[in-house]
Coordinates of C-alpha atoms and ligand atoms in Angstrom, one line a residue:
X14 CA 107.7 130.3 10.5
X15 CA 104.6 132.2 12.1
X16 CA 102.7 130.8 9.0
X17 CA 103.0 127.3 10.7
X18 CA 101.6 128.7 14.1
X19 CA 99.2 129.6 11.7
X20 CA 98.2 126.7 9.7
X21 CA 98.3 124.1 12.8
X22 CA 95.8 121.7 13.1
X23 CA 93.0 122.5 16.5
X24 CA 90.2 120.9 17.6
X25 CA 86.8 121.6 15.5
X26 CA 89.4 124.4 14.1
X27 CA 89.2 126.8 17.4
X28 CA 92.1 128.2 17.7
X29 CA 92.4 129.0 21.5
X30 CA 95.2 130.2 21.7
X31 CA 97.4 132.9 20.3
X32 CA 101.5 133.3 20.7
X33 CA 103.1 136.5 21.9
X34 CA 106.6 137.2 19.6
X35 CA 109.4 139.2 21.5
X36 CA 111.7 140.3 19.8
X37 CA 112.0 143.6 22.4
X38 CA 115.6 143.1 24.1
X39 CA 114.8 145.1 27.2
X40 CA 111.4 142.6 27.4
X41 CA 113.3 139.6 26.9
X42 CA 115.8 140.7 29.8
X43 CA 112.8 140.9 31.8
X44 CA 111.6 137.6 31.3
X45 CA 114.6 135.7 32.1
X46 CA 114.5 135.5 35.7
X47 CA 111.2 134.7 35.2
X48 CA 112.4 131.3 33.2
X49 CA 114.6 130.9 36.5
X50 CA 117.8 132.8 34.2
X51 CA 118.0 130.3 31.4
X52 CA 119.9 132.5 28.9
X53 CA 118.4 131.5 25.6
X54 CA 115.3 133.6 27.1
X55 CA 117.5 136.9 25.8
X56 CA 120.4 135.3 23.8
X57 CA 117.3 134.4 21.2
X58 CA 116.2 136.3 18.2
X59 CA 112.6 135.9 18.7
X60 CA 110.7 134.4 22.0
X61 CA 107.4 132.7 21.0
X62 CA 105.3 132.6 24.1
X63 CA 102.3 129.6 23.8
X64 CA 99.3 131.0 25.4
X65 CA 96.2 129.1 25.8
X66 CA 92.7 130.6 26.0
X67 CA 91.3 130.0 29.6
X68 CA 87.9 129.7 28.5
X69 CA 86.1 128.9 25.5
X70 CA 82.6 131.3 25.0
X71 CA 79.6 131.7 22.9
X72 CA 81.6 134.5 21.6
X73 CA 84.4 132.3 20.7
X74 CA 82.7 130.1 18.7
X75 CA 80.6 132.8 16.9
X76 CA 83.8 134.2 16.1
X77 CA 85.1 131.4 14.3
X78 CA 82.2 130.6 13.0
X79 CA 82.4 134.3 11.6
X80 CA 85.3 134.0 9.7
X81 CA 84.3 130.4 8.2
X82 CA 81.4 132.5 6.6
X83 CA 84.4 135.4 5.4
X84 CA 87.3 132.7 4.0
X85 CA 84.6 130.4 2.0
X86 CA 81.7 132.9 1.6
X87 CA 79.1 130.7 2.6
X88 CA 75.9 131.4 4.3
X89 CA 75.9 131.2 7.9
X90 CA 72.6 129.4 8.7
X91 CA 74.6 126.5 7.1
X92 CA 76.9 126.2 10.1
X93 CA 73.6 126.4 12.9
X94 CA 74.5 122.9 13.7
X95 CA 78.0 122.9 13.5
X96 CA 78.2 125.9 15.6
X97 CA 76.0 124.1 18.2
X98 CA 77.7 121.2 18.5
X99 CA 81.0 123.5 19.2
X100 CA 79.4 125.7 22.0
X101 CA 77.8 121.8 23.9
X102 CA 81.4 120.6 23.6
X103 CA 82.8 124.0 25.3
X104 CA 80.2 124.0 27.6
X105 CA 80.7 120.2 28.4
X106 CA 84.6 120.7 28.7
X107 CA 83.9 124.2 31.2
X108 CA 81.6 122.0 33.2
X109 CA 84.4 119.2 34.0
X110 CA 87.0 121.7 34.6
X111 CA 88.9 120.0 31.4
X112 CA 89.0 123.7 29.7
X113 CA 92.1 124.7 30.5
X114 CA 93.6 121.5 29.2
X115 CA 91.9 121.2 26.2
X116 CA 92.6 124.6 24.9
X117 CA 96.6 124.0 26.3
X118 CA 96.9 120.6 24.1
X119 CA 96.0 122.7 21.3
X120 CA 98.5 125.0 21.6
X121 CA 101.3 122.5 22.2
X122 CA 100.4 120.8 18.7
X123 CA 100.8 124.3 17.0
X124 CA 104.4 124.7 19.1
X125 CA 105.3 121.0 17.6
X126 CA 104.3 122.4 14.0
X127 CA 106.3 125.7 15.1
X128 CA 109.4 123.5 15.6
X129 CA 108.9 121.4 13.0
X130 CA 109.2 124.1 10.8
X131 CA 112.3 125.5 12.4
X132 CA 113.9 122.6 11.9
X133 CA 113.2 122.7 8.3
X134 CA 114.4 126.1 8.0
X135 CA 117.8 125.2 9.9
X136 CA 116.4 127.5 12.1
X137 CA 117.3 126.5 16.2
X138 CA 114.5 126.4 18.4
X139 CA 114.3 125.0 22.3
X140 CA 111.0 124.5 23.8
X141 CA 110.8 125.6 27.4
X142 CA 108.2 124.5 30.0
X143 CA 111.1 125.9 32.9
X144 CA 109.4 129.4 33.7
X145 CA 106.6 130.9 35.7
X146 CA 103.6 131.0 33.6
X147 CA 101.8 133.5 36.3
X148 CA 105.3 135.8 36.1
X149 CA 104.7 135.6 32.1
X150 CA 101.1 136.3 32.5
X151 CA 102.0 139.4 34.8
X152 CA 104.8 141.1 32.5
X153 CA 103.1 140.5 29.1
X154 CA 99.6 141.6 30.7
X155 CA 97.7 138.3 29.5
X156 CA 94.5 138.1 31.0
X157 CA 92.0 136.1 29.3
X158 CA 94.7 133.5 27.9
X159 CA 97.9 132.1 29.9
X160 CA 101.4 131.3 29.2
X161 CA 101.7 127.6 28.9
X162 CA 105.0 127.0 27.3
X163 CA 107.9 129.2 25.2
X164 CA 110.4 128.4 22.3
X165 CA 113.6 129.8 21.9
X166 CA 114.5 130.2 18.1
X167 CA 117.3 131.8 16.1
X168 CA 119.8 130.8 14.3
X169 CA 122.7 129.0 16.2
X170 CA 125.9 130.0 17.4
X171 CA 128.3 127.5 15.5
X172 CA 132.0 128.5 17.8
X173 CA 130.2 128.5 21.2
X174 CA 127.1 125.7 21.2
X175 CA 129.0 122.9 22.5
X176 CA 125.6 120.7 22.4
X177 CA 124.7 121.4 18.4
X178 CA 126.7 118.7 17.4
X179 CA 126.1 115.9 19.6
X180 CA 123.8 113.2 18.6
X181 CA 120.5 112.9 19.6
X182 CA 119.1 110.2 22.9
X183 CA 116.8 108.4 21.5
X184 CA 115.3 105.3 22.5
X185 CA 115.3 102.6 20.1
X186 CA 112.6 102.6 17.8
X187 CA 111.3 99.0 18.8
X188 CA 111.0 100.8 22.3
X189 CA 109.1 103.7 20.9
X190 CA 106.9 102.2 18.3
X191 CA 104.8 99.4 19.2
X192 CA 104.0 97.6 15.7
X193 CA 100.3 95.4 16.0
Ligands
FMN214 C1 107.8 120.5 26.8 C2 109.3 120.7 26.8 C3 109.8 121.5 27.8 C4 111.2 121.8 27.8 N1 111.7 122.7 28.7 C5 113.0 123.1 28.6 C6 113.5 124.2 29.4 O1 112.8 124.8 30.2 N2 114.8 124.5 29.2 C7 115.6 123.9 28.3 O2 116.8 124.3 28.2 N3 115.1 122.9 27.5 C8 113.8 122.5 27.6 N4 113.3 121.5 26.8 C9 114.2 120.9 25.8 C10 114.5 119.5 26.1 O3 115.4 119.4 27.3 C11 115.2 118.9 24.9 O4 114.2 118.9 23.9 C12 115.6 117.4 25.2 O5 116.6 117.5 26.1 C13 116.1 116.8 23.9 O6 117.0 117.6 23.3 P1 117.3 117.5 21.7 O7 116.0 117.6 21.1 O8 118.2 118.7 21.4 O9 118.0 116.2 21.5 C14 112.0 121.2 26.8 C15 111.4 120.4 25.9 C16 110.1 120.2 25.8 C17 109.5 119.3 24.7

């Protein structure tokens, strides 16, 4: 499953974010009264934590632009323009204060590709927005990335999750997809 956090789709292939894994049960117990109690917080195997990067530097870019050059061993110079065109964009995106969003609406596309794959694998997993991302940031020490979202995955408790086997709300799919 952490392959799909892996292989998900980001802008110009950035990457900024990265996802914190607990699996520590004292950590998790921790957290939860940071997610305002909500039990899957420690009643899950493994706690994904979205973080998004705050900014998007120079560095950044070089860095990717680093390991373009190491996975297709290609010559840098070949990537001047590419690379350029990266660091306006970040530049452009710190300028209007869209940063923070920008880098977030990454992350939330590799937590849809996260539960995605879950699914596949029969694997539960609930997405959570309910906590306090500065709490998160606090206990898990994130400095230069924050918390944006979480997802609760393990595998389900068949005698006790009353909600596993209703069906799905949905609105009707004339009401959701708008055919042209
Ligand atoms: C962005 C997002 C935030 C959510 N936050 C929470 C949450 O904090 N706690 C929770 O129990 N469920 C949370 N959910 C789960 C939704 O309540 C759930 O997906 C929705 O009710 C539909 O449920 P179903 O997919 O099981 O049908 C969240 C879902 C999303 C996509």
């Amino acid at each position: 499953m952490e392959q799909s956090l892996i292989l998900a789709p980001s802008s110009y292939g950035l990457q900024p974010y990265k996802f914190v894994v607990v699996t520590d049960e004292n950590l998790k117990k921790e957290l939860t009264p940071a997610a305002y109690g909500q039990t899957q917080i420690a009643d899950c195997s493994h706690l994904v934590v979205v973080a998004y990067k705050k900014v998007l530097t120079d560095a950044d870019v070089e860095h990717f632009v680093d390991r373009i050059v190491e996975v297709r061993n290609a010559p840098r110079e070949s990537f001047k323009d590419y690379e350029q065109t990266m660091k306006t964009s970040a530049q452009k995106a710190i300028d209007k204060g869209t940063i923070e969003t920008w880098n977030s609406r990454q992350a939330y596309l590799a937590l849809g590709f996260l539960l995605e794959t879950a699914a596949l694998l029969e694997i539960d997993a609930c997405p959570m927005e309910g906590f306090n991302p500065a709490e998160f940031n606090r206990i898990l020490e994130l400095e230069d990335y924050s918390s944006v979202a979480l997802c609760a995955v393990g595998y389900r408790d068949r005698e006790n999750d009353w909600l596993a086997n209703l069906p799905k709300v949905r609105f009707l799919k004339e009401e959701l997809i708008d055919r042209r």
